XYZ file of C-alpha atoms in Angstrom:
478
model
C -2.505 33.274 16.069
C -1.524 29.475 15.309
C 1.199 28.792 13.112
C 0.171 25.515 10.745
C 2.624 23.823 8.392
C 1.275 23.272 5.202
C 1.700 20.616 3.152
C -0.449 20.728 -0.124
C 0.535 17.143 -1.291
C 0.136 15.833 -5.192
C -2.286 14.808 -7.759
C -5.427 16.679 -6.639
C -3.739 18.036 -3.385
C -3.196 21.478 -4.222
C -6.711 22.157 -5.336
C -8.535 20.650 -2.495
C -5.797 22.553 -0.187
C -6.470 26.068 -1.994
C -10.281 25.484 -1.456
C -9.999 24.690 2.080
C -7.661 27.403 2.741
C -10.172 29.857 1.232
C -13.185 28.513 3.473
C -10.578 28.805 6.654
C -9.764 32.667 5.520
C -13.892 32.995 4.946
C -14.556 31.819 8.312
C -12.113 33.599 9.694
C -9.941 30.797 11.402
C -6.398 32.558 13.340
C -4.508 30.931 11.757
C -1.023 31.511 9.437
C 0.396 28.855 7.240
C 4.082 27.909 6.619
C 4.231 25.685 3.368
C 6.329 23.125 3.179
C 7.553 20.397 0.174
C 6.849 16.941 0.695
C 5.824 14.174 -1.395
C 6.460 12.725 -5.204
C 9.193 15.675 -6.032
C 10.888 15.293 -2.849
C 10.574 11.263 -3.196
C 12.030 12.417 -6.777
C 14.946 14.432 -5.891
C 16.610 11.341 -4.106
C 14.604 11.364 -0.890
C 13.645 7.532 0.277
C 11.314 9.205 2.910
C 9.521 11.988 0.712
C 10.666 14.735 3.126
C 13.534 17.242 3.838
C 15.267 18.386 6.793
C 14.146 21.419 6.489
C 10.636 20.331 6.780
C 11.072 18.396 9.823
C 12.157 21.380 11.327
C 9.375 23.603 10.299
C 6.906 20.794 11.177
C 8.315 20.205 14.803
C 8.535 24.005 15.769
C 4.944 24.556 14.561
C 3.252 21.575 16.219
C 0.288 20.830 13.906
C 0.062 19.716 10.243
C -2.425 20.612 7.307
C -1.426 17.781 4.904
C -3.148 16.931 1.635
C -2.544 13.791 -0.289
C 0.946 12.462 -1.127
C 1.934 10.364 -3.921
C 4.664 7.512 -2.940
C 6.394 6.397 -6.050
C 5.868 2.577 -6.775
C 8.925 0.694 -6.605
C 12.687 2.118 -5.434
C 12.343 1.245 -1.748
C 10.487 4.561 -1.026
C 9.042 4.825 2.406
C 5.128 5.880 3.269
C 5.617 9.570 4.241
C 2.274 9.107 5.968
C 3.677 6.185 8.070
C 7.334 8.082 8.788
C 5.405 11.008 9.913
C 3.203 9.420 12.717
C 5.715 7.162 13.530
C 8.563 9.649 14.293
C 6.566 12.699 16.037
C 4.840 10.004 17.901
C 1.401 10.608 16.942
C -0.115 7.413 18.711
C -4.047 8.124 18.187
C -5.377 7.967 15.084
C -9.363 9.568 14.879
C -11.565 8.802 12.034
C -15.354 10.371 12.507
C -17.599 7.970 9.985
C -21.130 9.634 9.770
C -23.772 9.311 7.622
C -25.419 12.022 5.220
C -28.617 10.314 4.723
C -30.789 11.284 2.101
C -28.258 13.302 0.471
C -25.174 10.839 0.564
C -26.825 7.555 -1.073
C -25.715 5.074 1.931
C -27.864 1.726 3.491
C -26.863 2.856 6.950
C -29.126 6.731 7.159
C -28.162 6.326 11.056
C -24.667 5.689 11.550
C -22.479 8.112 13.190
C -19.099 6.125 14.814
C -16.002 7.626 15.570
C -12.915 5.075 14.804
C -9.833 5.747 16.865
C -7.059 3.284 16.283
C -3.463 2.842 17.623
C -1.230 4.318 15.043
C 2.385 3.514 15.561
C 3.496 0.134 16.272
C 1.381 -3.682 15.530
C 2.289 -5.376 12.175
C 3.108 -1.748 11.196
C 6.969 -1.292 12.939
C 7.421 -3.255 9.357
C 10.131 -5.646 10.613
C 9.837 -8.562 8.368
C 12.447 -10.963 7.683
C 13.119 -14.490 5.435
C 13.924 -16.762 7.730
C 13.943 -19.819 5.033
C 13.020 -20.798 1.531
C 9.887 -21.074 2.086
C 8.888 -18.475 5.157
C 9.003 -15.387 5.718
C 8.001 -13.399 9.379
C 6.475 -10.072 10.846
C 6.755 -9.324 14.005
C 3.745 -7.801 15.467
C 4.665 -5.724 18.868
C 2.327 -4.375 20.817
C 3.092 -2.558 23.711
C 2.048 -1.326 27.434
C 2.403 2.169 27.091
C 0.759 2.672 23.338
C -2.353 0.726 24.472
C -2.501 2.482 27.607
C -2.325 5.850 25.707
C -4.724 5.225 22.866
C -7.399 3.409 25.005
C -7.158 6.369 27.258
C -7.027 8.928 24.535
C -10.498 6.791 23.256
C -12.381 7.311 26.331
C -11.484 11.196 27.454
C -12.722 11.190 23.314
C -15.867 10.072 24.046
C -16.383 12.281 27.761
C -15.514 15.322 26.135
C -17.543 14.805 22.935
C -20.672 13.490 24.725
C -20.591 9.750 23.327
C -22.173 7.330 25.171
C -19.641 4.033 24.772
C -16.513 2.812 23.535
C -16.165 -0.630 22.055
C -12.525 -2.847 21.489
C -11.660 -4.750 18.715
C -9.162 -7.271 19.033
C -8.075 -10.745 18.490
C -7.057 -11.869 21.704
C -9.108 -15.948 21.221
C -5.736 -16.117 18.842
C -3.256 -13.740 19.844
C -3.182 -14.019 23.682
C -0.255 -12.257 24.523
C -0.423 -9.204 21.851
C -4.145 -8.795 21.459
C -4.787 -9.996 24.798
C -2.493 -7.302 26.241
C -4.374 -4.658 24.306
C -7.834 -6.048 25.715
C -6.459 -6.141 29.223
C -5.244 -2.604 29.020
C -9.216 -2.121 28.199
C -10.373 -3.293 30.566
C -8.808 -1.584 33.132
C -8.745 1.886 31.871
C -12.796 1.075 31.120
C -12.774 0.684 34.842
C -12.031 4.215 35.478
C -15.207 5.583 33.358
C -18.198 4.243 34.886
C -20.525 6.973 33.195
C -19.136 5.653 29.889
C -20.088 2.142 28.598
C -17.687 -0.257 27.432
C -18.013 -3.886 25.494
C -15.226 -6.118 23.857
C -16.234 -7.575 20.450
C -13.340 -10.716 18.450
C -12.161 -8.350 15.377
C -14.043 -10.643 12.420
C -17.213 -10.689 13.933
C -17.143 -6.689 15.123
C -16.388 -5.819 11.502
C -19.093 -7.489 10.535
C -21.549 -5.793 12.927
C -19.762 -2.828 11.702
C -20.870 -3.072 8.231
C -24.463 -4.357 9.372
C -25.494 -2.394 11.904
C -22.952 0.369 12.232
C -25.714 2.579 14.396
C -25.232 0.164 17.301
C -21.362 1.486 17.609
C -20.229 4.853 19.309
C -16.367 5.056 19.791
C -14.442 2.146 18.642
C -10.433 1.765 19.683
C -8.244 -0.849 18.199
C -4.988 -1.621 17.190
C -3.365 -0.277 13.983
C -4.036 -3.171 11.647
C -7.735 -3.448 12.080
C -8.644 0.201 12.138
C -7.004 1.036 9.174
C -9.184 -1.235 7.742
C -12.189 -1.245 9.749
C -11.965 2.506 9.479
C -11.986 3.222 5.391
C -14.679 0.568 5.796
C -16.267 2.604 8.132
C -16.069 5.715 5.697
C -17.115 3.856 2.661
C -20.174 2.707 4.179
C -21.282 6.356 5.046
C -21.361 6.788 1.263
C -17.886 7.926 0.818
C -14.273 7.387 1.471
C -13.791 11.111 0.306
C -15.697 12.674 2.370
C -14.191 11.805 5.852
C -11.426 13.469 7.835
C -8.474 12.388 9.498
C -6.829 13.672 13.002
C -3.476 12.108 13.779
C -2.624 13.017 17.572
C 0.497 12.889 19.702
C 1.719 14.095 23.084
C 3.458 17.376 20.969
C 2.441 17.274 17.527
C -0.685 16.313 15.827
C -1.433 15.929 11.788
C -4.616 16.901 9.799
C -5.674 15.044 6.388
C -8.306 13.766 4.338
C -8.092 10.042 4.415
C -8.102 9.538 0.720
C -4.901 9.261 -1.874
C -3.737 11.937 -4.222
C -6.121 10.557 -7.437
C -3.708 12.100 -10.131
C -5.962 10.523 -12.662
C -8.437 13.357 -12.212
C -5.804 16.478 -10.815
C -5.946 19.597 -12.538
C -9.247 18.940 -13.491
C -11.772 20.829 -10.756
C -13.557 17.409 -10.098
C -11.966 16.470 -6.636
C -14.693 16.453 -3.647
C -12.497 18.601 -1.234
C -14.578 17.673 2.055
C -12.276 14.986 3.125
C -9.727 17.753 3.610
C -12.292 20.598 4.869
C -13.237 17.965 7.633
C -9.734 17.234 9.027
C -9.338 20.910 9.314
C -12.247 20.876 10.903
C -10.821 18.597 13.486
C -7.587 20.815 13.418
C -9.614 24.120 14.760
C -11.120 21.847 17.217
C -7.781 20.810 18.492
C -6.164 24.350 18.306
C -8.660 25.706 20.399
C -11.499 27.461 17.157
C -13.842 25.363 18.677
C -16.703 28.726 16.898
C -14.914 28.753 13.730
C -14.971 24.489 13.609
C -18.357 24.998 14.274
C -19.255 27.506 11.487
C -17.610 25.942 8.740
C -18.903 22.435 9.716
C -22.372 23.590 9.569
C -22.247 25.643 6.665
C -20.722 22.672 4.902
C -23.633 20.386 5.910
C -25.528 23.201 4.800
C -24.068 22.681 1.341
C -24.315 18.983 0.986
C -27.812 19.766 2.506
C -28.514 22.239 -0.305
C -27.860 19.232 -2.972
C -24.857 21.192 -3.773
C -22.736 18.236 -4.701
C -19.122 17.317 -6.503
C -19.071 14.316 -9.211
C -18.250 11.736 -6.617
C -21.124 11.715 -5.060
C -24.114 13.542 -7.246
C -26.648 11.856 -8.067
C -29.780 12.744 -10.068
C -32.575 11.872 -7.375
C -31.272 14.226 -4.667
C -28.897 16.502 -6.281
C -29.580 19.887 -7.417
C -26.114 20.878 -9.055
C -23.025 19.227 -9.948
C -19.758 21.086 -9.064
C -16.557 21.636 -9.318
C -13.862 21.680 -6.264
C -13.568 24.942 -6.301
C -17.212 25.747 -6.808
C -18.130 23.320 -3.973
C -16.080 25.622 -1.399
C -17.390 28.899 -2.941
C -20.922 27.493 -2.093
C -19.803 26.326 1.720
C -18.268 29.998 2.220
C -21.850 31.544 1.198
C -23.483 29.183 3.800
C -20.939 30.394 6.092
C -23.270 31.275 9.344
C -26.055 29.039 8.485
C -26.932 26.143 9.746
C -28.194 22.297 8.150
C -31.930 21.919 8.427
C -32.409 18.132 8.257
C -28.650 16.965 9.121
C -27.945 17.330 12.978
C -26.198 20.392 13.517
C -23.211 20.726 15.174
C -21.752 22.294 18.813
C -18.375 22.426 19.904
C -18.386 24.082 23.064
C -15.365 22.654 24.882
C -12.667 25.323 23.479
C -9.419 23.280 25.134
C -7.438 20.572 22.726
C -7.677 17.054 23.842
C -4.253 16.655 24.476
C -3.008 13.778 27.136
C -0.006 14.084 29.517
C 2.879 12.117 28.650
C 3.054 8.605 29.600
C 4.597 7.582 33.003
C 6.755 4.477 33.069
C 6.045 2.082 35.240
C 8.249 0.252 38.096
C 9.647 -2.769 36.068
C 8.668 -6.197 37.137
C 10.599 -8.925 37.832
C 11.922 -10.869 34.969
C 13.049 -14.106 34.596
C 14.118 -16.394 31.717
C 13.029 -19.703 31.994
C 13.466 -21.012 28.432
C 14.432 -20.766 24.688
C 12.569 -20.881 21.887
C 14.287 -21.999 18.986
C 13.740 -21.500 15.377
C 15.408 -24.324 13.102
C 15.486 -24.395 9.170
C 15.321 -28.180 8.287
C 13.637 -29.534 5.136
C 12.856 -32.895 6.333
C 9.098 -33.610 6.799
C 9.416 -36.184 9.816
C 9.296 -34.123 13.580
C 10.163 -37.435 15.223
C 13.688 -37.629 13.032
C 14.137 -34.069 14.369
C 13.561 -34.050 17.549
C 15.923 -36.910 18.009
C 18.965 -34.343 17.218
C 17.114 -31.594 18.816
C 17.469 -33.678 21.790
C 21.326 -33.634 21.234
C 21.496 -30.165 22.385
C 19.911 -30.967 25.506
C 22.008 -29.601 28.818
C 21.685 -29.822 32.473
C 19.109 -26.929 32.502
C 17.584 -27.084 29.411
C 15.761 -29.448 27.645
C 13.245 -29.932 24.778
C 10.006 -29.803 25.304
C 7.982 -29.069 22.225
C 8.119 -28.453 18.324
C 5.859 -26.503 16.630
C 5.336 -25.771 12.572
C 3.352 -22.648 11.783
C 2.166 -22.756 15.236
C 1.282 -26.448 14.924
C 2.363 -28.850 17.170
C 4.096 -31.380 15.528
C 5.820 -33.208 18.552
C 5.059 -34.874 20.747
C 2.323 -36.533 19.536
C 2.420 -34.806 16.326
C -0.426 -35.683 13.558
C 1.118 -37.607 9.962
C -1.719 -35.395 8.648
C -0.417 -31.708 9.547
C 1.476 -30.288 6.784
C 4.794 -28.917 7.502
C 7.284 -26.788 5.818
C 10.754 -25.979 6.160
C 10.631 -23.392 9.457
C 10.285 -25.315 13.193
C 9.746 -24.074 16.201
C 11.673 -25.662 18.839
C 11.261 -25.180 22.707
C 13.485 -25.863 25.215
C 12.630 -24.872 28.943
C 14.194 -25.610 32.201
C 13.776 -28.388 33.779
C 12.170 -27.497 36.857
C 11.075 -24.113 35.829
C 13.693 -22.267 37.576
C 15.474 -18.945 35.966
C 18.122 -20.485 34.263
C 21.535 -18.484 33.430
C 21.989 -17.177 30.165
C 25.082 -19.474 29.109
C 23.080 -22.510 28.858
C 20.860 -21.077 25.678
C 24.450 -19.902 24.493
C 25.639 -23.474 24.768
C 22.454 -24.680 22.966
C 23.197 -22.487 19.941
C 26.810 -23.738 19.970
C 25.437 -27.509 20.164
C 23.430 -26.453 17.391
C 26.531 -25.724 15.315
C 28.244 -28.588 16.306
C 25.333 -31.120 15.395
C 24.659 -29.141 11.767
C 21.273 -27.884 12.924
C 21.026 -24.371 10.925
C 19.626 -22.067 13.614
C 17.630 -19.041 12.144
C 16.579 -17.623 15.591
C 16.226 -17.340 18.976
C 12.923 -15.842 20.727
C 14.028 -15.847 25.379
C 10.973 -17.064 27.243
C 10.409 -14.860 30.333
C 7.887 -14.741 33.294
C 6.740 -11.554 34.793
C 6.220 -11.656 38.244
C 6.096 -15.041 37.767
C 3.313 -15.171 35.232
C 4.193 -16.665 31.900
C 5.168 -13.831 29.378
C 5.271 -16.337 26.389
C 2.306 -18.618 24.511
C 2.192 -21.783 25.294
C 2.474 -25.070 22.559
C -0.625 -26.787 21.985
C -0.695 -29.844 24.286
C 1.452 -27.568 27.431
């Protein structure tokens, strides 16, 4: 028998838990729950992360999570519990089935059926933001080797064990070469290794358009954590309803189970909530423990239901309903379809009975690193490059000089336009002057000159090469 925390979350949580539970029991699912308390009243009792010790414990000795909705409080510096969870059990893949219900789920795309998996802890998302001056403010965006090695992997043994035919990338590498363009690289050479499997590369902006135009010509789509968590509710909407889909969050140890909706207290306590969005991610939770018969009976007999125009508030309508339902009406119907299967809608196999689970990542041999410049981030509120690169220049050394200034990724010298508008946050590159590594002292003694001369220096950003290839973007004009 598997052990599953259980979380049942605020708002409408708790009902749309209870009726899952009681379609697991009906279905007869091995599986034993230990609750835990997380959310608003933990948030409430003085908790900036919405969860106690003693959760973490129960969560990281049982392995897999059965989490309904949350509430965050607005305000008070309270962290996303959602965010703090992936992020700290590492659960890196982040799977999102979108398919369509069509003609019983009102939706203009009756053929789609995509699968959204999308990198889940780091991108804009590590949330290290800083004001740099009085009129900018940064995020860093990191992207890393190993996470897009593991999700693009994790996207195409997806796809091989559930039959799909291709997996498409999203990025946004024409802008962000080194970020983006690391993600597509990693792509491409993990696509290499799946020949039966095909792969394409779509730019982010026009890919989410194609996704909500022609959705049926996507399988498997991997991205990076920005864009699917908004290409994926997009995804869901488009289907005909955010709250029907189900969410798997996966790591190398622990994995997480939700509905991808919020907590709606505006309607708790009522019996209106549409508890599929839950029912589905524990749908994907049997799947991963192993049930692969159970995930198959209650996924049927709850296509059977929407099938049967058996239908909650959210998404009844008149044409193609036969009765409107409450939540916990909706699951009494999908346990009395339990062992029947849809008619019209596809139904569904899961014959594979092992969890997708990847090995842990190997490190690789580290290259060879070498810094061959500085960038160097100046607050100045003059409007004039040319006056500032004259004392720029002043903190020129034997191995270092300046080469470029940039504002907001403009350049702005040499040969900067009078047009280009500039604020008070500069970019200012120095690099050797032969290219050769240079020793770490001389950026030191730039900073220093930078005191001396009155030049307020915000930050410093090294400029490597990796095996001698250029780790850093270039400057317009380089």
């Amino acid at each position: 028998m598997i052990k599953v925390s259980l979380a049942k979350g605020d708002g409408i949580g708790p009902e749309i838990m209870d009726a899952t539970l009681s379609i697991l029991s009906a279905a007869g699912a091995d599986l034993t729950f230990e609750e835990i308390e997380v959310g608003e009243k933990v948030y409430l009792s003085g908790s900036s992360t919405g969860i106690t010790d003693e959760a973490w414990a129960t969560i990281r000795r049982n392995k897999v999570i059965l989490k309904a909705p949350i509430t965050t409080p607005q305000g008070g510096g309270y962290k996303s519990l959602n965010v703090t969870i992936r992020k700290t059990l590492g659960l890196y893949s982040n799977v999102r089935p979108c398919r369509s219900l069509y003609p019983f789920v009102t939706t203009k795309h009756p053929d789609m059926d995509v699968v959204i998996i999308r990198e889940n802890e780091e991108d804009l998302y590590a949330g290290i933001e800083h004001q740099q001056t009085d009129e900018v403010v940064q995020c860093l965006k990191l992207i890393s080797r190993p996470g897009c090695e593991k999700i693009v992997t994790y996207a195409f043994e997806y796809a091989k064990k559930y039959g799909r035919k291709k997996v498409t990338c999203f990025t946004k590498d024409n802008i962000m070469k080194q970020t983006d363009g690391l993600f597509h690289q990693v792509f491409d050479e993990i696509a290499s290794r799946y020949p039966d499997i095909i792969n394409e590369h779509w730019i982010v902006d026009i890919g989410a358009a194609l996704v909500a135009d022609t959705p049926e010509n996507f399988d498997v789509i991997v991205m990076p954590n920005l864009y699917g968590d908004v290409i994926s509710d997009i995804a869901a909407q488009i289907t005909g309803s955010v709250g029907l889909a189900g969410s798997a969050n996966i790591g190398e140890e622990c994995s997480m189970f939700e509905a991808i909706h919020g907590s709606a207290p505006d309607i708790a306590g009522k019996n209106v909530a549409n508890p599929s969005g839950l029912i589905n991610g524990a749908v994907m939770m049997l799947n991963h423990v192993g049930q692969n018969t159970v995930a198959e009976k209650v996924q049927n007999a709850w296509l059977k239901t929407i099938e049967d125009g058996v239908h909650t508030n959210d998404i009844y309508d008149p044409i193609m309903s036969i009765r409107r339902v409450g939540t916990k009406e909706f699951a009494e119907a999908v346990i009395a379809n339990l062992g029947k299967t849809p008619k019209q809608l596809p139904e569904v196999f899961y014959e594979d009975n092992t969890p997708l689970v990847l090995p842990r990542y190997q490190r690789k041999p580290s290259k060879t690193k070498k810094v061959v410049g500085v960038d160097l981030f100046v607050d100045w509120n003059g409007y004039d490059a040319n006056i500032l690169a004259e004392e720029l220049k002043k903190l020129n050394n034997d191995e270092l000089e300046l080469s470029l200034i940039t504002n907001r990724g403009v350049k702005v010298w040499p040969n900067g336009f009078d047009e280009t508008f500039c604020t008070d946050h500069w970019r200012c590159r120095y690099l050797s002057k032969e290219g050769q590594e240079l020793s770490k002292e001389k950026i030191i003694n730039i900073l220093q000159s930078a005191i001396e001369n009155n030049i307020d220096a915000i930050k410093t950003e090294n400029l490597y090469t990796f095996d001698g290839v250029r780790g850093y973007s270039l400057g317009q004009g380089q």
